[in-house]
Amino acid sequence: MTSRGLVVTDRFLAIIGTLDTKGAEVTFLRDCLRDLGWKTKVIDAGLLGPPAFQPDVSREEVATRAGKSIEGLLSEGKDKVAAVEAMAQGIIRFVTEWVERGEVAGVIGLGGGVGTWLGTSVMRSLPLGFPKVMVSTIPFQDIRPLIGTKDIVLFPSVADILGLNPLLRKVLRNASSALAAMAGLPQKEESSKRVIGATALGITTPAVLASRRILERRGYEMTCYHANGYGGRAFEEGVAMGMFAAVLDLTTHELTNQLFHGTGLAGEDRLEAAGKKGIPQLVAPGGIDVISRGPIETLSSEERKRPHYRHSPFFTHVRVSSEEMIQVGKVMAEKLNRSQGPVTVAVPLKGFSDRNRAGDLFYDPEADGAFLLALKKKLLPEHRVVEIDAHLNDEVFASRACDLLFEMMDEGRKT
Amino acid sequence: MTSRGLVVTDRFLAIIGTLDTKGAEVTFLRDCLRDLGWKTKVIDAGLLGPPAFQPDVSREEVATRAGKSIEGLLSEGKDKVAAVEAMAQGIIRFVTEWVERGEVAGVIGLGGGVGTWLGTSVMRSLPLGFPKVMVSTIPFQDIRPLIGTKDIVLFPSVADILGLNPLLRKVLRNASSALAAMAGLPQKEESSKRVIGATALGITTPAVLASRRILERRGYEMTCYHANGYGGRAFEEGVAMGMFAAVLDLTTHELTNQLFHGTGLAGEDRLEAAGKKGIPQLVAPGGIDVISRGPIETLSSEERKRPHYRHSPFFTHVRVSSEEMIQVGKVMAEKLNRSQGPVTVAVPLKGFSDRNRAGDLFYDPEADGAFLLALKKKLLPEHRVVEIDAHLNDEVFASRACDLLFEMMDEGRKT
């Protein structure tokens, strides 16, 4: 866009819709975008019937790109899930190609249950910052699996998407102008040289806040992810994409969840991206002493016997046992041993989380010591373990952890 | 905005943020909006400490507008909920005044748990179509209570909002350009003369789809809400705001939930707005034979004895008994008896929902008959009850229901 709002680009905006049931709505959306000066490409994702108008990419082309045929997908009868997933895969291939060639400037989708599921499946495969707008009835209780690790903008349709009306036109006009504006922004790619990736949870927040102050004083910025599964996943993806010069992975809690069936899983490969990337990583055992479980009513009788507390109506924290802590230590060491870059594990000797502190419910120096021993035994000698006589959330711990990170980074610059 | 993108308005954009912890982020957002040519007003909602910079509306002014003082709110000690709610109330008063005077063109907020809760509380009080953008870590499992019945646009921040970094700047640039674009749109208010408000659920969808075709053939548009609590609430609000010429309230299921502790409540005053507004209302008992309950595991032993089925992993449908159906009939009649406008209740004699059909699990003509009897007994003679020898989801029912609605509307035009 020029400063005066004229679109001076050859790029287009992609619209994903089901032209069997939502032809009028997609047409309106397309016309809004055209009125704003944009070229468009409409992709038909409809499985129920022929399109209301000729799209730029037909449902047959979509199915073919996924290695299927529309007839095949429909004849699979009741397995709607597989059919929708195949359509999403086909669309992902089209859009990814357009993104790689720099031809598409943004994507918009609209739908109810199936449409939102399909549209967000496509959007989750697109890069951060790339404009992606989902107009949705928000039919799901938990939409976070649909958003995943991406900046998918949600426009609630308020009413059903079932024909045009003044309310829906209002929402679609807003959504299309928002998409067009984002697509028209100059694309700024900032350097990652002064950016540190970090991980936090409520139970480790003081450590992260203190670290942030220290990093900022040294001229660094921090991008901090919530270690609730989604966050850890997004953190690993950010590392892999080269968004960070180094990581301060203070909250490795998701390792414990992964091992002991907690909620909030970041995936089997948590704590591996930084090693693959070869960037310096300062790792701490923040929250590895805690298994995140669902509402307190859902705890097993075995879990009820352990120290546990209600973190919120939705989550209960259960203390990890000595034997389990040994396993966490081993797994952490195994993952870090595969690292291509420098690794330091900073272990606070006075507790790994908010309520793991002398006198409080989760304090168990024996179990935490078992973790430390297992870690040290397994970790290759080229990696450091530094014991710090403080609680994870003490200022002195953050200060020492940041110093250790800077040491690794300085070392890297020298060689 | 002119067609060339220059802002030629005296209106401003409002930014809601906590300047104690998020001063840098709010400053960046404000500068983005200014760069796009907009004036801004920053409202400080911070309770934890003094602001990072001088806002346009201070936290003291916010508290005062809510009839409180910052000191008072803080001294209430641990009751953070009450303090945040008071701040939200204060901000609502400022913003509502600005909206009424036509001074503000859009609102944006950013935050984590508390910030999202506070920002969306304010936005839920603003009119549909008015641009409202929430940049959020999406820390809640179910964000629908936060969105409520409004078109609050959600921008996921992906990472925590904890200091500036390239990712957050990307998201904030996108969000501010989206807000500015929406705010710059010409405000089109469309007439409601040709718009019918309607209600649907999966179990009544065929009735609504058939009605939509009929309405559209007659030159009407339909705005249809999902009767899952949020939808019924939004429907009632839409009626009250004058968005519809008449209503086709085919899915009154939420009355049953309200009476018998179902999930998905639209409020005590469901089925009352149209009567107060005096617009013609065609009412049907769609889904009143069903209580929506949570996951099947949560059913009581009494409920397990009744006909019930799993609607989804999250919802179980439980059949309503004869005695309960009588209560629904009475309550429906009482509500409709207070109507200022014409009312017709169309009752399908072959079943009120998908699985309430001869031979299927919820078929219970005796219970449905008890409802009909109670309704007829209680409903004032100026209102009509029309019995239709069909299932609610039969084409003939929709056709007859629409005809009855048109009759009332034609009648209204004559007098």
mmCIF file of N, CA, C and O in Angstrom, chain A residues 4-6 129 138 140-144 147 149 152-156 158-160 162-166 169-170 173-174 177-178 181-182 185 189-190 195 212 221-224 226 314, chain B residues 4-6 129 138 140-144 147 149 152-156 158-160 162-166 169-170 173-174 177-178 181-182 185 189-190 195 212 221-226 314:
data_model
loop_
_atom_site.group_PDB
_atom_site.id
_atom_site.type_symbol
_atom_site.label_atom_id
_atom_site.label_comp_id
_atom_site.label_asym_id
_atom_site.label_seq_id
_atom_site.Cartn_x
_atom_site.Cartn_y
_atom_site.Cartn_z
ATOM 1 N N ARG A 4 -1.090 6.564 0.799
ATOM 2 C CA ARG A 4 -2.433 7.104 0.584
ATOM 3 C C ARG A 4 -3.470 5.995 0.429
ATOM 4 O O ARG A 4 -4.595 6.241 0.030
ATOM 5 N N GLY A 5 -3.079 4.768 0.711
ATOM 6 C CA GLY A 5 -4.077 3.718 0.810
ATOM 7 C C GLY A 5 -4.369 2.978 -0.478
ATOM 8 O O GLY A 5 -5.227 2.117 -0.511
ATOM 9 N N LEU A 6 -3.667 3.299 -1.563
ATOM 10 C CA LEU A 6 -3.904 2.551 -2.791
ATOM 11 C C LEU A 6 -3.066 1.284 -2.777
ATOM 12 O O LEU A 6 -1.899 1.305 -2.408
ATOM 13 N N GLY A 129 2.640 -13.827 11.665
ATOM 14 C CA GLY A 129 2.675 -12.487 11.090
ATOM 15 C C GLY A 129 1.927 -12.410 9.770
ATOM 16 O O GLY A 129 1.382 -11.364 9.435
ATOM 17 N N ILE A 138 -17.730 -19.650 16.351
ATOM 18 C CA ILE A 138 -17.054 -20.111 17.578
ATOM 19 C C ILE A 138 -17.882 -21.198 18.253
ATOM 20 O O ILE A 138 -18.395 -21.035 19.364
ATOM 21 N N PHE A 140 -16.948 -24.041 19.364
ATOM 22 C CA PHE A 140 -16.240 -24.972 20.233
ATOM 23 C C PHE A 140 -16.043 -24.371 21.611
ATOM 24 O O PHE A 140 -15.841 -23.180 21.757
ATOM 25 N N GLN A 141 -16.074 -25.242 22.610
ATOM 26 C CA GLN A 141 -15.858 -24.785 23.966
ATOM 27 C C GLN A 141 -14.424 -24.293 24.114
ATOM 28 O O GLN A 141 -14.172 -23.251 24.677
ATOM 29 N N ASP A 142 -13.492 -25.071 23.597
ATOM 30 C CA ASP A 142 -12.076 -24.714 23.700
ATOM 31 C C ASP A 142 -11.552 -24.487 22.289
ATOM 32 O O ASP A 142 -11.390 -25.429 21.522
ATOM 33 N N ILE A 143 -11.297 -23.231 21.937
ATOM 34 C CA ILE A 143 -10.834 -22.956 20.577
ATOM 35 C C ILE A 143 -9.315 -22.982 20.489
ATOM 36 O O ILE A 143 -8.750 -22.810 19.413
ATOM 37 N N ARG A 144 -8.637 -23.190 21.607
ATOM 38 C CA ARG A 144 -7.178 -23.120 21.562
ATOM 39 C C ARG A 144 -6.540 -24.192 20.689
ATOM 40 O O ARG A 144 -5.560 -23.915 20.006
ATOM 41 N N ILE A 147 -6.559 -22.649 17.244
ATOM 42 C CA ILE A 147 -5.602 -21.560 17.051
ATOM 43 C C ILE A 147 -4.184 -22.114 17.082
ATOM 44 O O ILE A 147 -3.321 -21.673 16.332
ATOM 45 N N THR A 149 -0.532 -22.689 17.613
ATOM 46 C CA THR A 149 0.612 -21.840 17.941
ATOM 47 C C THR A 149 0.673 -20.633 17.016
ATOM 48 O O THR A 149 1.723 -20.022 16.872
ATOM 49 N N ILE A 152 -3.891 -16.573 14.568
ATOM 50 C CA ILE A 152 -5.122 -16.612 13.774
ATOM 51 C C ILE A 152 -6.127 -15.657 14.407
ATOM 52 O O ILE A 152 -6.527 -15.842 15.556
ATOM 53 N N VAL A 153 -6.527 -14.641 13.651
ATOM 54 C CA VAL A 153 -7.451 -13.643 14.180
ATOM 55 C C VAL A 153 -8.871 -14.181 14.076
ATOM 56 O O VAL A 153 -9.296 -14.633 13.018
ATOM 57 N N LEU A 154 -9.586 -14.139 15.199
ATOM 58 C CA LEU A 154 -10.952 -14.671 15.240
ATOM 59 C C LEU A 154 -11.968 -13.547 15.218
ATOM 60 O O LEU A 154 -11.951 -12.677 16.085
ATOM 61 N N PHE A 155 -12.851 -13.584 14.242
ATOM 62 C CA PHE A 155 -13.985 -12.659 14.197
ATOM 63 C C PHE A 155 -15.247 -13.439 14.535
ATOM 64 O O PHE A 155 -15.723 -14.219 13.718
ATOM 65 N N PRO A 156 -15.816 -13.239 15.719
ATOM 66 C CA PRO A 156 -17.064 -13.938 16.043
ATOM 67 C C PRO A 156 -18.195 -13.419 15.152
ATOM 68 O O PRO A 156 -18.357 -12.208 14.997
ATOM 69 N N VAL A 158 -21.287 -13.899 15.813
ATOM 70 C CA VAL A 158 -22.395 -13.663 16.752
ATOM 71 C C VAL A 158 -23.596 -14.552 16.411
ATOM 72 O O VAL A 158 -24.040 -15.339 17.232
ATOM 73 N N ALA A 159 -24.117 -14.422 15.200
ATOM 74 C CA ALA A 159 -25.220 -15.299 14.785
ATOM 75 C C ALA A 159 -24.659 -16.389 13.870
ATOM 76 O O ALA A 159 -23.482 -16.376 13.523
ATOM 77 N N ASP A 160 -25.515 -17.343 13.503
ATOM 78 C CA ASP A 160 -25.101 -18.388 12.567
ATOM 79 C C ASP A 160 -24.715 -17.783 11.223
ATOM 80 O O ASP A 160 -25.212 -16.720 10.845
ATOM 81 N N LEU A 162 -25.585 -18.262 7.977
ATOM 82 C CA LEU A 162 -26.669 -19.001 7.337
ATOM 83 C C LEU A 162 -27.441 -17.996 6.492
ATOM 84 O O LEU A 162 -28.571 -17.648 6.791
ATOM 85 N N GLY A 163 -26.759 -17.496 5.455
ATOM 86 C CA GLY A 163 -27.380 -16.477 4.616
ATOM 87 C C GLY A 163 -26.971 -15.084 5.060
ATOM 88 O O GLY A 163 -26.606 -14.869 6.212
ATOM 89 N N LEU A 164 -27.040 -14.146 4.114
ATOM 90 C CA LEU A 164 -26.643 -12.769 4.418
ATOM 91 C C LEU A 164 -27.735 -12.034 5.174
ATOM 92 O O LEU A 164 -28.919 -12.321 5.014
ATOM 93 N N ASN A 165 -27.319 -11.109 5.999
ATOM 94 C CA ASN A 165 -28.239 -10.233 6.728
ATOM 95 C C ASN A 165 -27.420 -9.047 7.215
ATOM 96 O O ASN A 165 -26.189 -9.068 7.116
ATOM 97 N N PRO A 166 -28.063 -8.005 7.716
ATOM 98 C CA PRO A 166 -27.294 -6.803 8.084
ATOM 99 C C PRO A 166 -26.172 -7.083 9.083
ATOM 100 O O PRO A 166 -25.075 -6.538 8.953
ATOM 101 N N ARG A 169 -23.270 -8.891 7.311
ATOM 102 C CA ARG A 169 -22.561 -7.961 6.416
ATOM 103 C C ARG A 169 -21.643 -7.037 7.215
ATOM 104 O O ARG A 169 -20.524 -6.743 6.805
ATOM 105 N N LYS A 170 -22.138 -6.587 8.371
ATOM 106 C CA LYS A 170 -21.325 -5.743 9.245
ATOM 107 C C LYS A 170 -20.038 -6.469 9.627
ATOM 108 O O LYS A 170 -18.936 -5.931 9.530
ATOM 109 N N ARG A 173 -17.773 -7.006 6.548
ATOM 110 C CA ARG A 173 -17.109 -5.756 6.140
ATOM 111 C C ARG A 173 -15.941 -5.457 7.076
ATOM 112 O O ARG A 173 -14.854 -5.097 6.633
ATOM 113 N N ASN A 174 -16.180 -5.614 8.374
ATOM 114 C CA ASN A 174 -15.097 -5.391 9.334
ATOM 115 C C ASN A 174 -13.941 -6.361 9.093
ATOM 116 O O ASN A 174 -12.781 -5.963 9.057
ATOM 117 N N SER A 177 -11.999 -5.595 5.839
ATOM 118 C CA SER A 177 -11.164 -4.389 5.913
ATOM 119 C C SER A 177 -9.965 -4.637 6.823
ATOM 120 O O SER A 177 -8.863 -4.139 6.561
ATOM 121 N N ALA A 178 -10.161 -5.438 7.868
ATOM 122 C CA ALA A 178 -9.040 -5.777 8.753
ATOM 123 C C ALA A 178 -7.995 -6.586 7.999
ATOM 124 O O ALA A 178 -6.790 -6.313 8.084
ATOM 125 N N ALA A 181 -6.136 -4.396 5.504
ATOM 126 C CA ALA A 181 -5.190 -3.481 6.157
ATOM 127 C C ALA A 181 -3.922 -4.217 6.576
ATOM 128 O O ALA A 181 -2.803 -3.738 6.354
ATOM 129 N N MET A 182 -4.084 -5.392 7.156
ATOM 130 C CA MET A 182 -2.905 -6.164 7.575
ATOM 131 C C MET A 182 -2.072 -6.558 6.358
ATOM 132 O O MET A 182 -0.847 -6.495 6.376
ATOM 133 N N LEU A 185 0.214 -3.822 5.015
ATOM 134 C CA LEU A 185 1.325 -3.305 5.822
ATOM 135 C C LEU A 185 2.662 -3.652 5.176
ATOM 136 O O LEU A 185 2.820 -4.735 4.633
ATOM 137 N N GLU A 189 10.884 -7.464 8.613
ATOM 138 C CA GLU A 189 11.483 -8.599 9.306
ATOM 139 C C GLU A 189 12.584 -8.064 10.211
ATOM 140 O O GLU A 189 13.529 -7.437 9.757
ATOM 141 N N GLU A 190 12.433 -8.285 11.499
ATOM 142 C CA GLU A 190 13.428 -7.781 12.434
ATOM 143 C C GLU A 190 14.481 -8.846 12.705
ATOM 144 O O GLU A 190 14.212 -10.036 12.625
ATOM 145 N N VAL A 195 17.310 -11.058 20.640
ATOM 146 C CA VAL A 195 16.073 -11.615 21.197
ATOM 147 C C VAL A 195 16.344 -12.963 21.859
ATOM 148 O O VAL A 195 16.965 -13.846 21.262
ATOM 149 N N ARG A 212 13.809 -10.901 32.792
ATOM 150 C CA ARG A 212 13.474 -9.914 31.766
ATOM 151 C C ARG A 212 14.153 -8.581 32.064
ATOM 152 O O ARG A 212 14.730 -7.955 31.172
ATOM 153 N N GLU A 221 15.860 -8.249 24.162
ATOM 154 C CA GLU A 221 14.427 -8.392 24.368
ATOM 155 C C GLU A 221 14.131 -9.865 24.652
ATOM 156 O O GLU A 221 14.880 -10.743 24.237
ATOM 157 N N MET A 222 13.025 -10.097 25.351
ATOM 158 C CA MET A 222 12.655 -11.469 25.679
ATOM 159 C C MET A 222 11.309 -11.789 25.027
ATOM 160 O O MET A 222 10.405 -10.958 25.033
ATOM 161 N N THR A 223 11.201 -12.960 24.436
ATOM 162 C CA THR A 223 9.893 -13.446 23.989
ATOM 163 C C THR A 223 9.584 -14.660 24.843
ATOM 164 O O THR A 223 10.265 -15.680 24.759
ATOM 165 N N CYS A 224 8.565 -14.503 25.689
ATOM 166 C CA CYS A 224 8.323 -15.510 26.709
ATOM 167 C C CYS A 224 7.033 -16.272 26.426
ATOM 168 O O CYS A 224 6.000 -15.677 26.136
ATOM 169 N N HIS A 226 4.156 -19.290 27.536
ATOM 170 C CA HIS A 226 3.535 -19.928 28.685
ATOM 171 C C HIS A 226 3.641 -21.441 28.533
ATOM 172 O O HIS A 226 3.129 -21.995 27.555
ATOM 173 N N PHE A 314 -9.821 -25.468 36.818
ATOM 174 C CA PHE A 314 -9.555 -26.377 35.703
ATOM 175 C C PHE A 314 -8.324 -27.245 35.903
ATOM 176 O O PHE A 314 -8.172 -28.261 35.249
ATOM 177 N N ARG B 4 -8.712 7.570 -0.370
ATOM 178 C CA ARG B 4 -7.264 7.454 -0.492
ATOM 179 C C ARG B 4 -6.598 7.149 0.843
ATOM 180 O O ARG B 4 -5.381 7.227 0.974
ATOM 181 N N GLY B 5 -7.381 6.844 1.849
ATOM 182 C CA GLY B 5 -6.789 6.327 3.070
ATOM 183 C C GLY B 5 -6.421 7.366 4.111
ATOM 184 O O GLY B 5 -5.865 7.036 5.147
ATOM 185 N N LEU B 6 -6.710 8.631 3.860
ATOM 186 C CA LEU B 6 -6.419 9.629 4.883
ATOM 187 C C LEU B 6 -7.575 9.693 5.869
ATOM 188 O O LEU B 6 -8.733 9.687 5.478
ATOM 189 N N GLY B 129 -20.893 -4.263 15.733
ATOM 190 C CA GLY B 129 -20.389 -3.524 14.579
ATOM 191 C C GLY B 129 -19.349 -2.489 14.962
ATOM 192 O O GLY B 129 -18.456 -2.191 14.178
ATOM 193 N N ILE B 138 -4.991 -15.460 25.308
ATOM 194 C CA ILE B 138 -6.056 -16.482 25.330
ATOM 195 C C ILE B 138 -5.778 -17.504 26.424
ATOM 196 O O ILE B 138 -5.534 -18.683 26.177
ATOM 197 N N PHE B 140 -7.761 -18.647 28.655
ATOM 198 C CA PHE B 140 -8.906 -19.383 29.178
ATOM 199 C C PHE B 140 -9.256 -20.549 28.279
ATOM 200 O O PHE B 140 -9.135 -20.467 27.065
ATOM 201 N N GLN B 141 -9.723 -21.620 28.899
ATOM 202 C CA GLN B 141 -10.132 -22.776 28.138
ATOM 203 C C GLN B 141 -11.343 -22.427 27.286
ATOM 204 O O GLN B 141 -11.408 -22.754 26.121
ATOM 205 N N ASP B 142 -12.311 -21.778 27.902
ATOM 206 C CA ASP B 142 -13.535 -21.411 27.191
ATOM 207 C C ASP B 142 -13.600 -19.891 27.131
ATOM 208 O O ASP B 142 -13.840 -19.235 28.138
ATOM 209 N N ILE B 143 -13.377 -19.326 25.952
ATOM 210 C CA ILE B 143 -13.386 -17.866 25.857
ATOM 211 C C ILE B 143 -14.776 -17.334 25.529
ATOM 212 O O ILE B 143 -14.973 -16.126 25.451
ATOM 213 N N ARG B 144 -15.744 -18.218 25.334
ATOM 214 C CA ARG B 144 -17.057 -17.735 24.917
ATOM 215 C C ARG B 144 -17.746 -16.853 25.950
ATOM 216 O O ARG B 144 -18.401 -15.878 25.586
ATOM 217 N N ILE B 147 -16.414 -13.408 25.208
ATOM 218 C CA ILE B 147 -16.924 -12.800 23.984
ATOM 219 C C ILE B 147 -18.403 -12.482 24.147
ATOM 220 O O ILE B 147 -18.880 -11.456 23.672
ATOM 221 N N THR B 149 -22.067 -11.964 23.683
ATOM 222 C CA THR B 149 -22.956 -11.827 22.531
ATOM 223 C C THR B 149 -22.429 -10.778 21.562
ATOM 224 O O THR B 149 -23.183 -10.251 20.754
ATOM 225 N N ILE B 152 -16.405 -9.288 19.354
ATOM 226 C CA ILE B 152 -15.083 -8.908 19.859
ATOM 227 C C ILE B 152 -14.028 -9.684 19.073
ATOM 228 O O ILE B 152 -14.003 -10.913 19.104
ATOM 229 N N VAL B 153 -13.180 -8.951 18.364
ATOM 230 C CA VAL B 153 -12.164 -9.596 17.536
ATOM 231 C C VAL B 153 -10.984 -9.988 18.421
ATOM 232 O O VAL B 153 -10.463 -9.165 19.169
ATOM 233 N N LEU B 154 -10.591 -11.253 18.327
ATOM 234 C CA LEU B 154 -9.500 -11.766 19.154
ATOM 235 C C LEU B 154 -8.223 -11.898 18.348
ATOM 236 O O LEU B 154 -8.199 -12.603 17.339
ATOM 237 N N PHE B 155 -7.178 -11.240 18.807
ATOM 238 C CA PHE B 155 -5.849 -11.414 18.219
ATOM 239 C C PHE B 155 -4.996 -12.209 19.200
ATOM 240 O O PHE B 155 -4.592 -11.679 20.233
ATOM 241 N N PRO B 156 -4.706 -13.471 18.902
ATOM 242 C CA PRO B 156 -3.843 -14.230 19.810
ATOM 243 C C PRO B 156 -2.427 -13.657 19.778
ATOM 244 O O PRO B 156 -1.880 -13.404 18.703
ATOM 245 N N VAL B 158 0.122 -15.248 20.860
ATOM 246 C CA VAL B 158 0.982 -16.434 20.729
ATOM 247 C C VAL B 158 1.914 -16.581 21.935
ATOM 248 O O VAL B 158 1.892 -17.590 22.617
ATOM 249 N N ALA B 159 2.738 -15.572 22.194
ATOM 250 C CA ALA B 159 3.596 -15.613 23.385
ATOM 251 C C ALA B 159 2.975 -14.717 24.463
ATOM 252 O O ALA B 159 1.982 -14.039 24.228
ATOM 253 N N ASP B 160 3.578 -14.743 25.654
ATOM 254 C CA ASP B 160 3.110 -13.870 26.729
ATOM 255 C C ASP B 160 3.268 -12.405 26.339
ATOM 256 O O ASP B 160 4.135 -12.060 25.537
ATOM 257 N N LEU B 162 4.732 -9.651 27.685
ATOM 258 C CA LEU B 162 5.670 -9.460 28.793
ATOM 259 C C LEU B 162 6.889 -8.762 28.206
ATOM 260 O O LEU B 162 7.964 -9.331 28.107
ATOM 261 N N GLY B 163 6.672 -7.522 27.773
ATOM 262 C CA GLY B 163 7.759 -6.778 27.133
ATOM 263 C C GLY B 163 7.683 -6.901 25.625
ATOM 264 O O GLY B 163 7.121 -7.849 25.092
ATOM 265 N N LEU B 164 8.260 -5.898 24.950
ATOM 266 C CA LEU B 164 8.227 -5.891 23.485
ATOM 267 C C LEU B 164 9.268 -6.831 22.909
ATOM 268 O O LEU B 164 10.309 -7.067 23.504
ATOM 269 N N ASN B 165 8.951 -7.372 21.759
ATOM 270 C CA ASN B 165 9.875 -8.224 21.007
ATOM 271 C C ASN B 165 9.350 -8.286 19.578
ATOM 272 O O ASN B 165 8.226 -7.832 19.307
ATOM 273 N N PRO B 166 10.124 -8.816 18.651
ATOM 274 C CA PRO B 166 9.687 -8.783 17.244
ATOM 275 C C PRO B 166 8.317 -9.432 17.024
ATOM 276 O O PRO B 166 7.498 -8.924 16.259
ATOM 277 N N ARG B 169 5.544 -7.136 18.377
ATOM 278 C CA ARG B 169 5.390 -5.961 17.503
ATOM 279 C C ARG B 169 4.623 -6.329 16.237
ATOM 280 O O ARG B 169 3.774 -5.575 15.772
ATOM 281 N N LYS B 170 4.921 -7.513 15.692
ATOM 282 C CA LYS B 170 4.202 -7.993 14.513
ATOM 283 C C LYS B 170 2.703 -8.067 14.799
ATOM 284 O O LYS B 170 1.875 -7.574 14.037
ATOM 285 N N ARG B 173 1.223 -4.556 15.386
ATOM 286 C CA ARG B 173 1.078 -3.811 14.126
ATOM 287 C C ARG B 173 -0.140 -4.312 13.359
ATOM 288 O O ARG B 173 -0.923 -3.524 12.838
ATOM 289 N N ASN B 174 -0.289 -5.634 13.301
ATOM 290 C CA ASN B 174 -1.462 -6.197 12.628
ATOM 291 C C ASN B 174 -2.754 -5.748 13.307
ATOM 292 O O ASN B 174 -3.699 -5.317 12.649
ATOM 293 N N SER B 177 -3.520 -2.004 12.778
ATOM 294 C CA SER B 177 -3.951 -1.668 11.416
ATOM 295 C C SER B 177 -5.357 -2.205 11.167
ATOM 296 O O SER B 177 -6.163 -1.573 10.476
ATOM 297 N N ALA B 178 -5.668 -3.355 11.756
ATOM 298 C CA ALA B 178 -7.023 -3.909 11.610
ATOM 299 C C ALA B 178 -8.041 -2.988 12.271
ATOM 300 O O ALA B 178 -9.089 -2.677 11.696
ATOM 301 N N ALA B 181 -8.497 0.205 10.257
ATOM 302 C CA ALA B 181 -9.256 -0.017 9.024
ATOM 303 C C ALA B 181 -10.747 -0.133 9.319
ATOM 304 O O ALA B 181 -11.584 0.467 8.636
ATOM 305 N N MET B 182 -11.090 -0.886 10.355
ATOM 306 C CA MET B 182 -12.506 -1.033 10.709
ATOM 307 C C MET B 182 -13.094 0.311 11.125
ATOM 308 O O MET B 182 -14.209 0.662 10.762
ATOM 309 N N LEU B 185 -14.060 2.616 8.249
ATOM 310 C CA LEU B 185 -15.136 2.246 7.321
ATOM 311 C C LEU B 185 -16.308 3.210 7.453
ATOM 312 O O LEU B 185 -16.639 3.624 8.557
ATOM 313 N N GLU B 189 -25.856 1.899 8.321
ATOM 314 C CA GLU B 189 -26.918 1.277 9.103
ATOM 315 C C GLU B 189 -27.994 0.816 8.141
ATOM 316 O O GLU B 189 -28.568 1.608 7.400
ATOM 317 N N GLU B 190 -28.243 -0.486 8.106
ATOM 318 C CA GLU B 190 -29.246 -1.009 7.189
ATOM 319 C C GLU B 190 -30.599 -1.090 7.882
ATOM 320 O O GLU B 190 -30.682 -1.254 9.089
ATOM 321 N N VAL B 195 -35.836 -8.028 7.653
ATOM 322 C CA VAL B 195 -34.999 -8.994 8.370
ATOM 323 C C VAL B 195 -35.814 -9.709 9.450
ATOM 324 O O VAL B 195 -36.492 -9.070 10.254
ATOM 325 N N ARG B 212 -35.641 -20.556 5.892
ATOM 326 C CA ARG B 212 -34.780 -19.566 5.253
ATOM 327 C C ARG B 212 -35.081 -19.473 3.756
ATOM 328 O O ARG B 212 -35.200 -18.385 3.203
ATOM 329 N N GLU B 221 -34.552 -11.438 4.625
ATOM 330 C CA GLU B 221 -33.326 -12.077 5.080
ATOM 331 C C GLU B 221 -33.566 -12.616 6.489
ATOM 332 O O GLU B 221 -34.413 -12.110 7.220
ATOM 333 N N MET B 222 -32.795 -13.642 6.841
ATOM 334 C CA MET B 222 -32.942 -14.236 8.162
ATOM 335 C C MET B 222 -31.635 -14.062 8.931
ATOM 336 O O MET B 222 -30.560 -14.233 8.368
ATOM 337 N N THR B 223 -31.725 -13.688 10.192
ATOM 338 C CA THR B 223 -30.549 -13.719 11.063
ATOM 339 C C THR B 223 -30.838 -14.772 12.112
ATOM 340 O O THR B 223 -31.751 -14.614 12.928
ATOM 341 N N CYS B 224 -30.072 -15.852 12.050
ATOM 342 C CA CYS B 224 -30.404 -17.016 12.849
ATOM 343 C C CYS B 224 -29.374 -17.233 13.953
ATOM 344 O O CYS B 224 -28.174 -17.194 13.709
ATOM 345 N N TYR B 225 -29.845 -17.454 15.156
ATOM 346 C CA TYR B 225 -28.968 -17.625 16.316
ATOM 347 C C TYR B 225 -29.018 -19.060 16.810
ATOM 348 O O TYR B 225 -30.079 -19.693 16.771
ATOM 349 N N HIS B 226 -27.896 -19.529 17.299
ATOM 350 C CA HIS B 226 -27.804 -20.879 17.825
ATOM 351 C C HIS B 226 -28.306 -20.885 19.267
ATOM 352 O O HIS B 226 -27.754 -20.190 20.120
ATOM 353 N N PHE B 314 -19.240 -33.268 24.752
ATOM 354 C CA PHE B 314 -19.467 -32.249 25.778
ATOM 355 C C PHE B 314 -20.911 -32.169 26.255
ATOM 356 O O PHE B 314 -21.183 -31.635 27.310
#
